[in-house]
Amino acid sequence: MTMTRTDAATGGHEAAALLEHTRTVVDPELRSALESLPGPMRNIGMYHFGWEQSDGLPAAGQAGKAIRPALVLAAVQALNGDIPQAVRAATAVELVHNFTLLHDDVIDRDATRRHRATAWTVFGIPDAVIAGDAMQALALRLLAEDPHPAAKAATGRLTACVIELCAGQQADCAFETRAEVTLDECLSMAEAKTGALLGCACAMGALYAGAGPEAAAAMDAFGREAGLAFQLIDDLIGIWGEPSHTGKPAGADLAAHKKSLPVVAALSSGTAAAAELAELYGGPLDADGIRRAADAVDRAGGRDWAQTEAADRMARAVGHLSRAVPDLAAAGGLLSLAEYVTRRSR
């Protein structure tokens, strides 16, 4: 699928409208779920989503883009389902995503998220981890209490997805202590850590629309490929993104010596720049070291490879989507969201 600049702009507007609508319908359900938690966990959850200060006073923060719940609702729409009946499922997906963010911030020792201090830096590691655990439980409770006939199958998919997410996170952590990681290993890790939940979101939308197993599998494959494209772009942003847009320090992934996809592609290139990057990754990186490492990734071809691979993954995603929705005009919402996440520049 080739898009003109006008098409991309139109898709961007459609994606923005979908994300705004998703926040409008999902946030009340999300707030209600969080408010059911015991005091300290409720406060951490509300703080993480930007709705409260650490002292419990109201805040007008950013709750996130809502890409994953938007995929649930867009999949329902593409298959002519009833969107309001899927809001609880979309909320469950958003809770699972944010439980992983709380835990990831602890594991990665990230100090900022969404332009504010991360929960663990404010409330401590034990409370942040426990709040994340509670969010996962809330997600499963929402589905367990959902009278929709697809709720049981959706619960099975979401729980299997959480196990896959954990496997992806474990692999990501293991890579940090390994001298060499292959590109195939890195891609498999990214599919588990990022692609799995996007695929699950799309498949859950298919289930809530009453689709059969073949359509749900095609939707899952679409989301996984789009998720890999998303991760590739996210990894590029982790190196070259503007802190004013990302909410994180410049070159944060390089400073943490993360073996992200562009980095592993660069290290595998066999070039002089790859050797330079490997040497830089052998010790701590100050601001100048981060700049030099980013330049080495670029010169070794990591940046170009990631951009090309993201486009290829999106082409594969569209192929899978056409199996579930032969008339792609009906899947405009899904396509606009996929285009949105792979065209981010910051």
mmCIF file of C-alpha atoms in Angstrom:
data_model
loop_
_atom_site.group_PDB
_atom_site.id
_atom_site.type_symbol
_atom_site.label_atom_id
_atom_site.label_comp_id
_atom_site.label_asym_id
_atom_site.label_seq_id
_atom_site.Cartn_x
_atom_site.Cartn_y
_atom_site.Cartn_z
ATOM 1 C CA MET A 1 0.000 0.000 0.000
ATOM 2 C CA THR A 2 1.488 3.317 -1.135
ATOM 3 C CA MET A 3 0.293 6.494 0.530
ATOM 4 C CA THR A 4 0.577 10.020 -0.790
ATOM 5 C CA ARG A 5 1.396 12.925 1.504
ATOM 6 C CA THR A 6 -2.289 13.910 1.440
ATOM 7 C CA ASP A 7 -3.321 10.354 2.356
ATOM 8 C CA ALA A 8 -0.884 10.351 5.260
ATOM 9 C CA ALA A 9 -2.219 13.680 6.528
ATOM 10 C CA THR A 10 -5.802 12.431 6.278
ATOM 11 C CA GLY A 11 -4.841 9.209 8.058
ATOM 12 C CA GLY A 12 -3.097 11.215 10.757
ATOM 13 C CA HIS A 13 -6.239 13.240 11.400
ATOM 14 C CA GLU A 14 -8.341 10.076 11.491
ATOM 15 C CA ALA A 15 -5.931 8.428 13.936
ATOM 16 C CA ALA A 16 -5.941 11.509 16.176
ATOM 17 C CA ALA A 17 -9.749 11.497 16.203
ATOM 18 C CA LEU A 18 -9.831 7.771 17.015
ATOM 19 C CA LEU A 19 -7.357 8.175 19.854
ATOM 20 C CA GLU A 20 -9.287 11.125 21.281
ATOM 21 C CA HIS A 21 -12.563 9.198 21.077
ATOM 22 C CA THR A 22 -10.934 6.183 22.717
ATOM 23 C CA ARG A 23 -9.709 8.249 25.645
ATOM 24 C CA THR A 24 -13.213 9.716 25.978
ATOM 25 C CA VAL A 25 -14.923 6.314 26.270
ATOM 26 C CA VAL A 26 -12.166 4.330 27.999
ATOM 27 C CA ASP A 27 -11.007 6.826 30.633
ATOM 28 C CA PRO A 28 -14.225 6.732 32.717
ATOM 29 C CA GLU A 29 -14.036 2.913 32.871
ATOM 30 C CA LEU A 30 -10.343 3.123 33.649
ATOM 31 C CA ARG A 31 -10.829 5.665 36.432
ATOM 32 C CA SER A 32 -13.613 3.575 37.914
ATOM 33 C CA ALA A 33 -11.380 0.503 37.966
ATOM 34 C CA LEU A 34 -8.461 2.368 39.559
ATOM 35 C CA GLU A 35 -10.697 3.983 42.157
ATOM 36 C CA SER A 36 -11.724 0.508 43.343
ATOM 37 C CA LEU A 37 -8.165 -0.165 44.532
ATOM 38 C CA PRO A 38 -7.115 0.274 48.176
ATOM 39 C CA GLY A 39 -5.783 3.757 48.992
ATOM 40 C CA PRO A 40 -2.025 3.617 48.302
ATOM 41 C CA MET A 41 -2.382 1.522 45.130
ATOM 42 C CA ARG A 42 -5.171 3.774 43.910
ATOM 43 C CA ASN A 43 -2.978 6.845 44.424
ATOM 44 C CA ILE A 44 -0.068 5.295 42.504
ATOM 45 C CA GLY A 45 -2.340 4.249 39.648
ATOM 46 C CA MET A 46 -3.942 7.673 39.380
ATOM 47 C CA TYR A 47 -0.505 9.321 39.563
ATOM 48 C CA HIS A 48 0.868 7.035 36.832
ATOM 49 C CA PHE A 49 -1.976 8.002 34.495
ATOM 50 C CA GLY A 50 -1.408 11.685 35.241
ATOM 51 C CA TRP A 51 -4.710 12.267 36.979
ATOM 52 C CA GLU A 52 -3.356 12.964 40.466
ATOM 53 C CA GLN A 53 -0.290 14.439 42.095
ATOM 54 C CA SER A 54 1.716 12.273 44.462
ATOM 55 C CA ASP A 55 -0.211 13.781 47.390
ATOM 56 C CA GLY A 56 -3.546 12.820 45.856
ATOM 57 C CA LEU A 57 -4.495 16.277 44.621
ATOM 58 C CA PRO A 58 -6.010 16.427 41.112
ATOM 59 C CA ALA A 59 -3.667 16.837 38.143
ATOM 60 C CA ALA A 60 -4.229 17.408 34.447
ATOM 61 C CA GLY A 61 -1.511 15.123 33.146
ATOM 62 C CA GLN A 62 -1.278 13.004 30.009
ATOM 63 C CA ALA A 63 -2.682 9.490 30.428
ATOM 64 C CA GLY A 64 -0.918 8.167 27.336
ATOM 65 C CA LYS A 65 -1.850 7.875 23.683
ATOM 66 C CA ALA A 66 -4.355 4.988 24.112
ATOM 67 C CA ILE A 67 -3.071 3.209 21.005
ATOM 68 C CA ARG A 68 -3.826 -0.295 22.258
ATOM 69 C CA PRO A 69 -7.421 0.278 23.392
ATOM 70 C CA ALA A 70 -7.987 2.229 20.165
ATOM 71 C CA LEU A 71 -6.906 -0.864 18.220
ATOM 72 C CA VAL A 72 -9.509 -2.934 20.074
ATOM 73 C CA LEU A 73 -12.286 -0.516 19.147
ATOM 74 C CA ALA A 74 -11.051 -0.010 15.572
ATOM 75 C CA ALA A 75 -10.994 -3.791 15.043
ATOM 76 C CA VAL A 76 -14.570 -4.017 16.310
ATOM 77 C CA GLN A 77 -15.569 -1.253 13.917
ATOM 78 C CA ALA A 78 -13.794 -2.877 10.951
ATOM 79 C CA LEU A 79 -15.793 -6.077 11.503
ATOM 80 C CA ASN A 80 -19.135 -4.305 12.060
ATOM 81 C CA GLY A 81 -19.319 -5.000 15.771
ATOM 82 C CA ASP A 82 -20.870 -2.946 18.580
ATOM 83 C CA ILE A 83 -18.161 -0.606 19.858
ATOM 84 C CA PRO A 84 -19.777 0.309 23.219
ATOM 85 C CA GLN A 85 -19.890 -3.385 24.164
ATOM 86 C CA ALA A 86 -16.107 -3.624 23.720
ATOM 87 C CA VAL A 87 -15.118 -0.672 25.926
ATOM 88 C CA ARG A 88 -14.494 -2.913 28.934
ATOM 89 C CA ALA A 89 -12.180 -5.130 26.864
ATOM 90 C CA ALA A 90 -10.342 -2.070 25.559
ATOM 91 C CA THR A 91 -9.894 -0.858 29.142
ATOM 92 C CA ALA A 92 -8.489 -4.244 30.166
ATOM 93 C CA VAL A 93 -5.879 -3.995 27.414
ATOM 94 C CA GLU A 94 -4.904 -0.496 28.561
ATOM 95 C CA LEU A 95 -4.523 -1.710 32.150
ATOM 96 C CA VAL A 96 -2.248 -4.543 31.065
ATOM 97 C CA HIS A 97 -0.130 -2.151 29.004
ATOM 98 C CA ASN A 98 0.287 0.205 31.944
ATOM 99 C CA PHE A 99 1.085 -2.573 34.391
ATOM 100 C CA THR A 100 4.015 -3.412 32.106
ATOM 101 C CA LEU A 101 5.073 0.246 32.011
ATOM 102 C CA LEU A 102 5.175 0.466 35.800
ATOM 103 C CA HIS A 103 7.352 -2.640 35.945
ATOM 104 C CA ASP A 104 9.527 -1.642 32.969
ATOM 105 C CA ASP A 105 10.323 1.705 34.589
ATOM 106 C CA VAL A 106 11.580 -0.124 37.673
ATOM 107 C CA ILE A 107 13.629 -2.647 35.669
ATOM 108 C CA ASP A 108 15.125 0.018 33.404
ATOM 109 C CA ARG A 109 15.522 2.544 36.236
ATOM 110 C CA ASP A 110 13.805 5.147 34.072
ATOM 111 C CA ALA A 111 13.347 8.383 35.993
ATOM 112 C CA THR A 112 10.766 10.054 33.750
ATOM 113 C CA ARG A 113 7.668 9.064 31.811
ATOM 114 C CA ARG A 114 5.158 11.360 30.147
ATOM 115 C CA HIS A 115 7.164 14.393 31.258
ATOM 116 C CA ARG A 116 6.991 13.615 34.976
ATOM 117 C CA ALA A 117 8.827 11.504 37.533
ATOM 118 C CA THR A 118 8.111 7.784 37.252
ATOM 119 C CA ALA A 119 6.029 6.142 39.967
ATOM 120 C CA TRP A 120 8.890 4.139 41.471
ATOM 121 C CA THR A 121 11.013 7.269 41.955
ATOM 122 C CA VAL A 122 8.143 8.908 43.835
ATOM 123 C CA PHE A 123 6.580 6.032 45.791
ATOM 124 C CA GLY A 124 9.454 3.529 45.930
ATOM 125 C CA ILE A 125 10.080 0.295 44.081
ATOM 126 C CA PRO A 126 7.940 -2.075 46.204
ATOM 127 C CA ASP A 127 4.801 0.064 45.983
ATOM 128 C CA ALA A 128 5.233 0.689 42.234
ATOM 129 C CA VAL A 129 5.621 -3.040 41.537
ATOM 130 C CA ILE A 130 2.619 -3.910 43.705
ATOM 131 C CA ALA A 131 0.495 -1.256 41.980
ATOM 132 C CA GLY A 132 1.467 -2.794 38.654
ATOM 133 C CA ASP A 133 0.412 -6.215 39.896
ATOM 134 C CA ALA A 134 -2.914 -4.761 40.969
ATOM 135 C CA MET A 135 -3.473 -3.235 37.503
ATOM 136 C CA GLN A 136 -3.023 -6.630 35.898
ATOM 137 C CA ALA A 137 -5.546 -8.118 38.314
ATOM 138 C CA LEU A 138 -7.988 -5.285 37.535
ATOM 139 C CA ALA A 139 -7.728 -6.072 33.820
ATOM 140 C CA LEU A 140 -8.636 -9.709 34.391
ATOM 141 C CA ARG A 141 -11.451 -8.755 36.762
ATOM 142 C CA LEU A 142 -12.980 -6.478 34.136
ATOM 143 C CA LEU A 143 -13.111 -9.346 31.658
ATOM 144 C CA ALA A 144 -14.272 -11.888 34.262
ATOM 145 C CA GLU A 145 -17.230 -9.637 35.118
ATOM 146 C CA ASP A 146 -18.046 -8.825 31.488
ATOM 147 C CA PRO A 147 -21.289 -10.537 30.353
ATOM 148 C CA HIS A 148 -20.271 -10.342 26.684
ATOM 149 C CA PRO A 149 -20.077 -13.837 25.103
ATOM 150 C CA ALA A 150 -16.531 -13.149 23.877
ATOM 151 C CA ALA A 151 -15.212 -12.335 27.346
ATOM 152 C CA LYS A 152 -14.015 -15.860 28.159
ATOM 153 C CA ALA A 153 -12.030 -16.230 24.940
ATOM 154 C CA ALA A 154 -10.664 -12.701 25.346
ATOM 155 C CA THR A 155 -9.504 -13.521 28.883
ATOM 156 C CA GLY A 156 -7.621 -16.543 27.589
ATOM 157 C CA ARG A 157 -5.930 -14.459 24.923
ATOM 158 C CA LEU A 158 -4.977 -11.684 27.308
ATOM 159 C CA THR A 159 -3.511 -14.017 29.931
ATOM 160 C CA ALA A 160 -1.466 -15.852 27.281
ATOM 161 C CA CYS A 161 -0.314 -12.464 26.031
ATOM 162 C CA VAL A 162 0.878 -11.432 29.503
ATOM 163 C CA ILE A 163 3.033 -14.559 29.693
ATOM 164 C CA GLU A 164 4.492 -13.705 26.279
ATOM 165 C CA LEU A 165 5.111 -10.122 27.400
ATOM 166 C CA CYS A 166 7.001 -11.416 30.429
ATOM 167 C CA ALA A 167 9.095 -13.706 28.211
ATOM 168 C CA GLY A 168 9.936 -10.749 25.991
ATOM 169 C CA GLN A 169 10.916 -8.612 28.977
ATOM 170 C CA GLN A 170 13.060 -11.407 30.400
ATOM 171 C CA ALA A 171 14.858 -11.770 27.063
ATOM 172 C CA ASP A 172 15.392 -8.010 26.893
ATOM 173 C CA CYS A 173 17.010 -8.054 30.324
ATOM 174 C CA ALA A 174 19.157 -11.059 29.432
ATOM 175 C CA PHE A 175 20.472 -9.305 26.336
ATOM 176 C CA GLU A 176 21.999 -6.558 28.486
ATOM 177 C CA THR A 177 24.522 -8.978 29.986
ATOM 178 C CA ARG A 178 25.337 -10.796 26.749
ATOM 179 C CA ALA A 179 28.250 -9.687 24.599
ATOM 180 C CA GLU A 180 26.505 -10.672 21.367
ATOM 181 C CA VAL A 181 22.827 -10.733 20.375
ATOM 182 C CA THR A 182 21.654 -11.710 16.908
ATOM 183 C CA LEU A 183 19.185 -9.633 14.954
ATOM 184 C CA ASP A 184 16.749 -12.569 14.787
ATOM 185 C CA GLU A 185 16.845 -12.885 18.572
ATOM 186 C CA CYS A 186 16.215 -9.166 18.910
ATOM 187 C CA LEU A 187 13.262 -9.282 16.509
ATOM 188 C CA SER A 188 11.754 -12.245 18.386
ATOM 189 C CA MET A 189 12.123 -10.354 21.659
ATOM 190 C CA ALA A 190 10.460 -7.272 20.177
ATOM 191 C CA GLU A 191 7.541 -9.323 18.865
ATOM 192 C CA ALA A 192 6.973 -10.781 22.322
ATOM 193 C CA LYS A 193 7.481 -7.540 24.232
ATOM 194 C CA THR A 194 5.617 -5.158 21.912
ATOM 195 C CA GLY A 195 3.930 -6.981 19.044
ATOM 196 C CA ALA A 196 2.092 -9.478 21.237
ATOM 197 C CA LEU A 197 -0.109 -6.917 22.993
ATOM 198 C CA LEU A 198 -0.943 -5.019 19.800
ATOM 199 C CA GLY A 199 -1.856 -8.330 18.187
ATOM 200 C CA CYS A 200 -3.918 -9.322 21.211
ATOM 201 C CA ALA A 201 -5.755 -5.975 21.133
ATOM 202 C CA CYS A 202 -6.742 -6.473 17.487
ATOM 203 C CA ALA A 203 -7.740 -10.104 18.067
ATOM 204 C CA MET A 204 -9.860 -9.157 21.082
ATOM 205 C CA GLY A 205 -11.640 -6.585 18.941
ATOM 206 C CA ALA A 206 -12.349 -9.300 16.380
ATOM 207 C CA LEU A 207 -13.737 -11.597 19.081
ATOM 208 C CA TYR A 208 -15.994 -8.855 20.449
ATOM 209 C CA ALA A 209 -17.267 -8.241 16.908
ATOM 210 C CA GLY A 210 -18.316 -11.897 16.722
ATOM 211 C CA ALA A 211 -15.644 -12.900 14.208
ATOM 212 C CA GLY A 212 -14.432 -16.464 13.850
ATOM 213 C CA PRO A 213 -10.995 -17.874 14.741
ATOM 214 C CA GLU A 214 -9.522 -17.267 11.270
ATOM 215 C CA ALA A 215 -10.367 -13.557 11.339
ATOM 216 C CA ALA A 216 -9.094 -13.265 14.925
ATOM 217 C CA ALA A 217 -5.808 -14.929 13.921
ATOM 218 C CA ALA A 218 -5.429 -12.579 10.938
ATOM 219 C CA MET A 219 -6.099 -9.589 13.174
ATOM 220 C CA ASP A 220 -3.537 -10.858 15.663
ATOM 221 C CA ALA A 221 -0.948 -11.202 12.873
ATOM 222 C CA PHE A 222 -1.760 -7.684 11.676
ATOM 223 C CA GLY A 223 -1.225 -6.262 15.147
ATOM 224 C CA ARG A 224 2.013 -8.179 15.667
ATOM 225 C CA GLU A 225 3.568 -6.899 12.446
ATOM 226 C CA ALA A 226 2.342 -3.376 13.138
ATOM 227 C CA GLY A 227 3.768 -3.786 16.642
ATOM 228 C CA LEU A 228 7.181 -4.647 15.268
ATOM 229 C CA ALA A 229 7.018 -1.580 13.040
ATOM 230 C CA PHE A 230 6.012 0.431 16.117
ATOM 231 C CA GLN A 231 8.971 -0.941 18.108
ATOM 232 C CA LEU A 232 11.413 -0.167 15.316
ATOM 233 C CA ILE A 233 10.260 3.441 15.212
ATOM 234 C CA ASP A 234 10.214 3.611 19.015
ATOM 235 C CA ASP A 235 13.808 2.393 19.106
ATOM 236 C CA LEU A 236 14.789 5.105 16.633
ATOM 237 C CA ILE A 237 13.078 7.656 18.849
ATOM 238 C CA GLY A 238 14.944 6.206 21.851
ATOM 239 C CA ILE A 239 18.173 7.268 20.142
ATOM 240 C CA TRP A 240 17.269 10.399 18.185
ATOM 241 C CA GLY A 241 13.996 11.587 19.752
ATOM 242 C CA GLU A 242 13.616 15.095 21.145
ATOM 243 C CA PRO A 243 13.300 15.094 24.960
ATOM 244 C CA SER A 244 10.620 17.803 24.730
ATOM 245 C CA HIS A 245 8.445 15.325 22.826
ATOM 246 C CA THR A 246 9.500 11.987 24.315
ATOM 247 C CA GLY A 247 9.502 13.026 27.975
ATOM 248 C CA LYS A 248 12.837 11.203 28.413
ATOM 249 C CA PRO A 249 16.472 12.359 28.290
ATOM 250 C CA ALA A 250 18.176 12.419 24.886
ATOM 251 C CA GLY A 251 19.766 9.105 23.948
ATOM 252 C CA ALA A 252 18.349 7.363 27.023
ATOM 253 C CA ASP A 253 18.496 3.931 25.370
ATOM 254 C CA LEU A 254 22.149 4.405 24.439
ATOM 255 C CA ALA A 255 23.030 5.609 27.935
ATOM 256 C CA ALA A 256 21.468 2.398 29.284
ATOM 257 C CA HIS A 257 23.435 0.312 26.733
ATOM 258 C CA LYS A 258 20.156 -1.131 25.449
ATOM 259 C CA LYS A 259 20.501 -3.572 22.601
ATOM 260 C CA SER A 260 17.642 -2.038 20.660
ATOM 261 C CA LEU A 261 16.939 -3.062 17.076
ATOM 262 C CA PRO A 262 18.922 -0.263 15.359
ATOM 263 C CA VAL A 263 21.842 -0.876 17.718
ATOM 264 C CA VAL A 264 21.913 -4.642 17.089
ATOM 265 C CA ALA A 265 21.617 -4.061 13.339
ATOM 266 C CA ALA A 266 24.561 -1.675 13.546
ATOM 267 C CA LEU A 267 26.638 -4.027 15.697
ATOM 268 C CA SER A 268 25.964 -6.849 13.212
ATOM 269 C CA SER A 269 27.073 -4.828 10.186
ATOM 270 C CA GLY A 270 30.753 -5.770 10.300
ATOM 271 C CA THR A 271 31.747 -2.167 9.634
ATOM 272 C CA ALA A 272 34.336 0.049 11.276
ATOM 273 C CA ALA A 273 31.456 2.004 12.806
ATOM 274 C CA ALA A 274 30.169 -1.237 14.351
ATOM 275 C CA ALA A 275 33.529 -1.804 16.037
ATOM 276 C CA GLU A 276 33.474 1.787 17.285
ATOM 277 C CA LEU A 277 29.983 1.313 18.687
ATOM 278 C CA ALA A 278 30.984 -1.933 20.423
ATOM 279 C CA GLU A 279 33.886 -0.151 22.077
ATOM 280 C CA LEU A 280 31.651 2.698 23.225
ATOM 281 C CA TYR A 281 29.156 0.191 24.660
ATOM 282 C CA GLY A 282 31.984 -1.305 26.700
ATOM 283 C CA GLY A 283 31.914 1.518 29.239
ATOM 284 C CA PRO A 284 29.739 4.314 30.650
ATOM 285 C CA LEU A 285 28.543 6.967 28.218
ATOM 286 C CA ASP A 286 28.514 10.663 29.012
ATOM 287 C CA ALA A 287 26.753 13.214 26.798
ATOM 288 C CA ASP A 288 29.586 13.191 24.251
ATOM 289 C CA GLY A 289 29.712 9.396 24.290
ATOM 290 C CA ILE A 290 25.967 9.221 23.629
ATOM 291 C CA ARG A 291 26.366 11.561 20.670
ATOM 292 C CA ARG A 292 29.233 9.488 19.273
ATOM 293 C CA ALA A 293 27.316 6.236 19.779
ATOM 294 C CA ALA A 294 24.286 7.617 17.935
ATOM 295 C CA ASP A 295 26.544 8.689 15.086
ATOM 296 C CA ALA A 296 28.143 5.228 14.977
ATOM 297 C CA VAL A 297 24.709 3.544 14.805
ATOM 298 C CA ASP A 298 23.849 5.824 11.888
ATOM 299 C CA ARG A 299 27.112 5.239 10.011
ATOM 300 C CA ALA A 300 26.863 1.471 10.541
ATOM 301 C CA GLY A 301 23.457 1.458 8.836
ATOM 302 C CA GLY A 302 21.302 0.825 11.896
ATOM 303 C CA ARG A 303 19.085 3.828 11.303
ATOM 304 C CA ASP A 304 18.424 3.078 7.623
ATOM 305 C CA TRP A 305 17.844 -0.612 8.328
ATOM 306 C CA ALA A 306 15.271 0.135 11.048
ATOM 307 C CA GLN A 307 13.354 2.561 8.823
ATOM 308 C CA THR A 308 13.285 0.095 5.913
ATOM 309 C CA GLU A 309 12.328 -2.821 8.160
ATOM 310 C CA ALA A 310 9.480 -0.798 9.692
ATOM 311 C CA ALA A 311 8.046 -0.141 6.211
ATOM 312 C CA ASP A 312 8.372 -3.835 5.330
ATOM 313 C CA ARG A 313 6.614 -4.909 8.519
ATOM 314 C CA MET A 314 3.758 -2.525 7.800
ATOM 315 C CA ALA A 315 3.363 -4.014 4.306
ATOM 316 C CA ARG A 316 3.126 -7.470 5.869
ATOM 317 C CA ALA A 317 0.608 -6.163 8.409
ATOM 318 C CA VAL A 318 -1.684 -4.899 5.652
ATOM 319 C CA GLY A 319 -1.485 -8.286 3.944
ATOM 320 C CA HIS A 320 -2.694 -10.018 7.121
ATOM 321 C CA LEU A 321 -5.432 -7.434 7.641
ATOM 322 C CA SER A 322 -6.820 -8.054 4.154
ATOM 323 C CA ARG A 323 -7.508 -11.679 5.158
ATOM 324 C CA ALA A 324 -9.805 -10.517 7.956
ATOM 325 C CA VAL A 325 -11.252 -7.485 6.149
ATOM 326 C CA PRO A 326 -11.077 -8.041 2.360
ATOM 327 C CA ASP A 327 -12.450 -4.545 1.732
ATOM 328 C CA LEU A 328 -9.705 -2.491 3.361
ATOM 329 C CA ALA A 329 -11.859 0.618 3.101
ATOM 330 C CA ALA A 330 -13.787 -0.783 6.075
ATOM 331 C CA ALA A 331 -10.559 -0.994 8.068
ATOM 332 C CA GLY A 332 -9.625 2.664 7.728
ATOM 333 C CA GLY A 333 -9.380 3.128 11.475
ATOM 334 C CA LEU A 334 -6.908 0.276 11.910
ATOM 335 C CA LEU A 335 -4.820 1.428 8.969
ATOM 336 C CA SER A 336 -4.727 5.022 10.181
ATOM 337 C CA LEU A 337 -3.583 3.906 13.645
ATOM 338 C CA ALA A 338 -0.880 1.695 12.162
ATOM 339 C CA GLU A 339 0.251 4.528 9.919
ATOM 340 C CA TYR A 340 0.246 6.909 12.880
ATOM 341 C CA VAL A 341 2.536 4.785 15.046
ATOM 342 C CA THR A 342 5.022 4.181 12.238
ATOM 343 C CA ARG A 343 5.236 7.794 11.079
ATOM 344 C CA ARG A 344 6.113 9.328 14.423
ATOM 345 C CA SER A 345 9.271 11.372 14.159
ATOM 346 C CA ARG A 346 9.791 12.071 17.850
#
